[in-house]
GROMACS .gro file of C-alpha atoms in nm:
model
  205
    1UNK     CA    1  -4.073  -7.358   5.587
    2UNK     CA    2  -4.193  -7.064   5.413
    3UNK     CA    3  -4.003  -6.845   5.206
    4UNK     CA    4  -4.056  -6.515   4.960
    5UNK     CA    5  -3.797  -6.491   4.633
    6UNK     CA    6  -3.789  -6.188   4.382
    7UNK     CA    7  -3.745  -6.237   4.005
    8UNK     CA    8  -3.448  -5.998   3.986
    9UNK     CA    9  -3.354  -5.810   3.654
   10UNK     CA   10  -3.231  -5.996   3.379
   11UNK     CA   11  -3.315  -6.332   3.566
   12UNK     CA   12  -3.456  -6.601   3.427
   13UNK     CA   13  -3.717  -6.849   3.591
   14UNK     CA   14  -3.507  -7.125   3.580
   15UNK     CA   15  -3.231  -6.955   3.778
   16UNK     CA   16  -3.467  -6.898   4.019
   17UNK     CA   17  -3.602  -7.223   4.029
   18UNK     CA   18  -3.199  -7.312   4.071
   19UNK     CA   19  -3.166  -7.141   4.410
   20UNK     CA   20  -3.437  -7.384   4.513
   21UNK     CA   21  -3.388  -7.702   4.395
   22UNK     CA   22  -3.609  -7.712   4.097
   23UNK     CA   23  -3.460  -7.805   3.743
   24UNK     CA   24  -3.632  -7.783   3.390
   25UNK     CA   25  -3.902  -8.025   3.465
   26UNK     CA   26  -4.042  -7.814   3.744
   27UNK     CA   27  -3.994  -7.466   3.476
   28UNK     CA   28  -4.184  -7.648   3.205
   29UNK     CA   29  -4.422  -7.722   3.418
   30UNK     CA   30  -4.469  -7.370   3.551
   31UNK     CA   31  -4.481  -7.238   3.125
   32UNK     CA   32  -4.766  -7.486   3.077
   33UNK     CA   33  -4.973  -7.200   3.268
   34UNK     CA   34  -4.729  -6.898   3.197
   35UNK     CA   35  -4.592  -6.727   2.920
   36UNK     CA   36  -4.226  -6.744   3.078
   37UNK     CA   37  -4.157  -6.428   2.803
   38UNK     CA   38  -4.342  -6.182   3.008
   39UNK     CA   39  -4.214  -6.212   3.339
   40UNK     CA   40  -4.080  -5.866   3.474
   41UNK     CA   41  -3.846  -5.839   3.722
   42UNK     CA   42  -3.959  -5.793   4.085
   43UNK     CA   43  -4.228  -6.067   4.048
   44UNK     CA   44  -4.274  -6.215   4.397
   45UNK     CA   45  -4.248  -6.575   4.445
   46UNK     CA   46  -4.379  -6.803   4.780
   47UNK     CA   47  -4.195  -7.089   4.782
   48UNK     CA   48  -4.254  -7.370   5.067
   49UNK     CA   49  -4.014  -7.632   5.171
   50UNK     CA   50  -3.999  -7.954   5.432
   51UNK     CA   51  -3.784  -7.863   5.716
   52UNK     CA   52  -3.384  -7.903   5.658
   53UNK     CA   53  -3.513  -7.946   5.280
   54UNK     CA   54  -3.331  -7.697   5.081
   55UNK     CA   55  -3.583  -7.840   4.774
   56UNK     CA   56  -3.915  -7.704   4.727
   57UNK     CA   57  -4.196  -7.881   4.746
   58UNK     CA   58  -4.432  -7.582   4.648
   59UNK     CA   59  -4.427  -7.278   4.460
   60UNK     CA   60  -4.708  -7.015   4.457
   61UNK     CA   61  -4.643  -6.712   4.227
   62UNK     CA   62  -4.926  -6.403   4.148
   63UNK     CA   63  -4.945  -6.361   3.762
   64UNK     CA   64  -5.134  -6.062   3.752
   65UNK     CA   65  -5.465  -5.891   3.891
   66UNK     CA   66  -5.673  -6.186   3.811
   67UNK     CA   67  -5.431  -6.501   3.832
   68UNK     CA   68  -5.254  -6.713   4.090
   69UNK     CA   69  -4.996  -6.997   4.004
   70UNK     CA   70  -4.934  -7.310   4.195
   71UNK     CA   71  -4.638  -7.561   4.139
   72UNK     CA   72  -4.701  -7.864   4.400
   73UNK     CA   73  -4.455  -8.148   4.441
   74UNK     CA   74  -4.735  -8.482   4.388
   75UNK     CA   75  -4.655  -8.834   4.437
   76UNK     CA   76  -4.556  -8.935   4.080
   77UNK     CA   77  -4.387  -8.544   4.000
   78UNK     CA   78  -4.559  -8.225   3.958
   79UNK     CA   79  -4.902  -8.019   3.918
   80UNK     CA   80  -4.944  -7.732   3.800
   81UNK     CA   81  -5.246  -7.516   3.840
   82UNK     CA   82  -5.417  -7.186   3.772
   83UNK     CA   83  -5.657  -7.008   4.024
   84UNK     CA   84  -5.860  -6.711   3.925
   85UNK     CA   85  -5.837  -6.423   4.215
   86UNK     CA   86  -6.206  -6.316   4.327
   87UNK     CA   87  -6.260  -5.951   4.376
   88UNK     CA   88  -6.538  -5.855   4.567
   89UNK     CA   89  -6.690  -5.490   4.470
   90UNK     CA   90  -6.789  -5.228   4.755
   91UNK     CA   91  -6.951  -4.894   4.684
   92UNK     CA   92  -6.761  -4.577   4.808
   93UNK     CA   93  -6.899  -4.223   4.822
   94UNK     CA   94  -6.704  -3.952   4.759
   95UNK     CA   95  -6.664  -3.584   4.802
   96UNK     CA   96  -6.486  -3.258   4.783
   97UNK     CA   97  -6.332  -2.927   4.684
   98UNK     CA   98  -6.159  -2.867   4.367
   99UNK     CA   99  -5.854  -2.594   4.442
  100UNK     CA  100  -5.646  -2.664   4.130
  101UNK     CA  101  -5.697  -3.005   3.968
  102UNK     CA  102  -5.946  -3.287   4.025
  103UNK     CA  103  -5.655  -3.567   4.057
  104UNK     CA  104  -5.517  -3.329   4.348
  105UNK     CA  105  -5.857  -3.305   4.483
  106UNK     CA  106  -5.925  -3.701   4.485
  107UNK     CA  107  -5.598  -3.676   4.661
  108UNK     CA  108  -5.689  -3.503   4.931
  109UNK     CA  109  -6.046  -3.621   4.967
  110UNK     CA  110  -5.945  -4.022   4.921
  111UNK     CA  111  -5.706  -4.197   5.197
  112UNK     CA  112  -5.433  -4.418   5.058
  113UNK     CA  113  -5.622  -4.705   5.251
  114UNK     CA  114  -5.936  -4.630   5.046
  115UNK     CA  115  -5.756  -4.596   4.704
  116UNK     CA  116  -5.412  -4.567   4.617
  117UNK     CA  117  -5.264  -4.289   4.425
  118UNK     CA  118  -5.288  -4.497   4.086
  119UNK     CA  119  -5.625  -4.584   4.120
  120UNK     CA  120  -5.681  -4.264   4.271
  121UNK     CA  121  -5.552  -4.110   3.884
  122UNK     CA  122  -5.743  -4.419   3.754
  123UNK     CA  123  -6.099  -4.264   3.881
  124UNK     CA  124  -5.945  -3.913   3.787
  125UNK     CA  125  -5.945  -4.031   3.394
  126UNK     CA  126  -6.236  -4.170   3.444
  127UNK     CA  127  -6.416  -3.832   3.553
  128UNK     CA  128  -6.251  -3.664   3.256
  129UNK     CA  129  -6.370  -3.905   3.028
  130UNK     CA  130  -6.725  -3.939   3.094
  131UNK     CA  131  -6.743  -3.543   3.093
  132UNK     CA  132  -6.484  -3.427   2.789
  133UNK     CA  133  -6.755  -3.303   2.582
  134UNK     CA  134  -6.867  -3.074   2.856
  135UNK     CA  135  -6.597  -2.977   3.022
  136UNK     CA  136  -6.236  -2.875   2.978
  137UNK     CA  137  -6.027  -2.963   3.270
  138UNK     CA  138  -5.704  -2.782   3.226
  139UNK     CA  139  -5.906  -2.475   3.178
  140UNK     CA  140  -6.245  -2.463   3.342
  141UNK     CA  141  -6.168  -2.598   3.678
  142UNK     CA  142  -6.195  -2.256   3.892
  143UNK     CA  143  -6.092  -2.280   4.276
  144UNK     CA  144  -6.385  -2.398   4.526
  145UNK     CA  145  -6.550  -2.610   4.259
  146UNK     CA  146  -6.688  -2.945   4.350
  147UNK     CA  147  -6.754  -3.286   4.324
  148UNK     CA  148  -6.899  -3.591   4.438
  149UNK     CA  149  -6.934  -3.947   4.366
  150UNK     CA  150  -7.040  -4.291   4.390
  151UNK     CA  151  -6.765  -4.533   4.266
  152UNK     CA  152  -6.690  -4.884   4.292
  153UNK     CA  153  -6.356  -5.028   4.478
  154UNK     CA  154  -6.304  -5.418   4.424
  155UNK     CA  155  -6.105  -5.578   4.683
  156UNK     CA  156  -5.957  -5.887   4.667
  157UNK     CA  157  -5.908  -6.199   4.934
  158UNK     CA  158  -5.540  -6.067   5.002
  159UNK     CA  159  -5.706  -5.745   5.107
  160UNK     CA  160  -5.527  -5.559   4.804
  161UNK     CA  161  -5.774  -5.276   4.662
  162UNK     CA  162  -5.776  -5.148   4.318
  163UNK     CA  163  -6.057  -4.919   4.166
  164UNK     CA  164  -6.350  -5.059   3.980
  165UNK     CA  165  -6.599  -4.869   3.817
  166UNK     CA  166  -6.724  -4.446   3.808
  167UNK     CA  167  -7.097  -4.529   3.901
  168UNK     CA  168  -7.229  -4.186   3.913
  169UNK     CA  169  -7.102  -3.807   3.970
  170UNK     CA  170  -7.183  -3.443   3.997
  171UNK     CA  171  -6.984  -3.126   3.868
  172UNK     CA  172  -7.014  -2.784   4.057
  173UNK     CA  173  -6.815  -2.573   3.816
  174UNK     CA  174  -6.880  -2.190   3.857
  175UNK     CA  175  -7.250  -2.264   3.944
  176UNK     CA  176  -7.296  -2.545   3.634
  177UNK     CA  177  -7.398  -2.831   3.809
  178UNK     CA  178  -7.313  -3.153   3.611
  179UNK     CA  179  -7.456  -3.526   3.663
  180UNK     CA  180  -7.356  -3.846   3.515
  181UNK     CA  181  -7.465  -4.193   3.643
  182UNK     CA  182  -7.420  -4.512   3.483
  183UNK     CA  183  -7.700  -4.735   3.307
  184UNK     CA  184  -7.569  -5.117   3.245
  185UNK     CA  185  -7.738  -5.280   3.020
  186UNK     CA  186  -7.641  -5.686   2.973
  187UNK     CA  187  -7.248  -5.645   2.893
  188UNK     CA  188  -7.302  -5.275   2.748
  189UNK     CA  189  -7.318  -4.931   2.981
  190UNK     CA  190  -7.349  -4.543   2.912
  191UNK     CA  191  -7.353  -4.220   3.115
  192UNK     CA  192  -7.672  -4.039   3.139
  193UNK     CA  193  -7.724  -3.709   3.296
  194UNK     CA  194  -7.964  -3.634   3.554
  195UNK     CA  195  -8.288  -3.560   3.285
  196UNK     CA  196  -8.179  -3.832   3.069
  197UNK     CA  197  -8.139  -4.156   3.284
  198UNK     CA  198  -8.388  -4.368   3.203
  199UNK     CA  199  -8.398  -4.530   3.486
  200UNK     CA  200  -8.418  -4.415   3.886
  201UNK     CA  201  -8.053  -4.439   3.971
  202UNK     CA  202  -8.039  -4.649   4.284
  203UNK     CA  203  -7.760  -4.401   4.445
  204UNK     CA  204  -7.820  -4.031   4.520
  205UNK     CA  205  -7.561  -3.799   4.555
   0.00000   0.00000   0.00000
């Protein structure tokens, strides 16, 4: 048996762990791997059971982007262990019109299934960033400018999808065209324009 419980507000973990069957034993065990402090309310927890066993024998809890939890019921009491979520990266092109602001032109140019509207504001900061010294986007965005892009999307083995990296990306504002494409270099990268790169970007947009 297979069931989903909420962390509600103001709950603790161990009153959680009450509707279940689980005392302080089973809580301690799950703060060996989590700071029990931080937990926000709405956390998700998958909790298994035998069938007509109103005690779990599992408990599987996501601690964040990169983390899962598992509590498992073992012969001589409990284990508790920490698996790292893989995200695999996929490169995305993108393209559009600009009518009044870049985040509402991602909007419209990006389905939800590609990126979600966080990420989607995530990539938007990310464009403003790598070109503040050129451009000023509350005032220089005129309607019918464009952009394009090659970004990176990382998607995980749940099939959730969060953004990952700006890897290059042109400006058509009022006939400036601007370029910026990523160099990595060991743990370090930059933004180079399209006379500067030093290398032969492997995208073209």
């Amino acid at each position: 048996l297979e069931v989903q419980d909420t962390l509600r507000r103001g709950e603790t973990l161990a009153a959680l762990f009450a509707r279940h069957g689980l005392g302080r034993d089973e809580v301690a065990g799950m703060a060996s791997v989590l700071d029990l402090r931080r937990l926000q309310a709405g956390l998700v927890f998958l909790v298994r059971k035998a069938p007509h066993d109103s005690t779990a024998r599992e408990v599987v809890v996501r601690a964040g982007p990169e983390q899962r939890v598992r509590l498992l019921q073992v012969a001589d009491g409990w284990t508790t262990t920490s698996q790292a979520i893989a995200w695999q990266p996929e490169v995305l092109r993108a393209e559009g019109t600009i009518d009044r602001s870049l985040y509402e032109a991602l909007d419209l140019s990006i389905a939800d299934a590609v990126l979600g509207g966080p990420e989607r504001m995530r990539l938007a900061w990310d464009i403003a960033d790598v070109f503040a010294w050129q451009v000023d986007f509350t005032r220089d965005i005129q309607a019918g400018d464009r952009f394009r892009l090659v970004l990176e999307r990382l998607v995980s083995e749940e099939g959730e999808v969060r953004f990952g990296r700006l890897l290059a990306a042109e400006l058509r504002l009022s006939g400036r065209r601007l370029t910026a494409f990523r160099y990595t270099h060991g743990e370090s990268s930059a933004f180079y324009d399209l006379i500067q790169s030093p290398i032969a970007y492997p995208f073209t947009i």
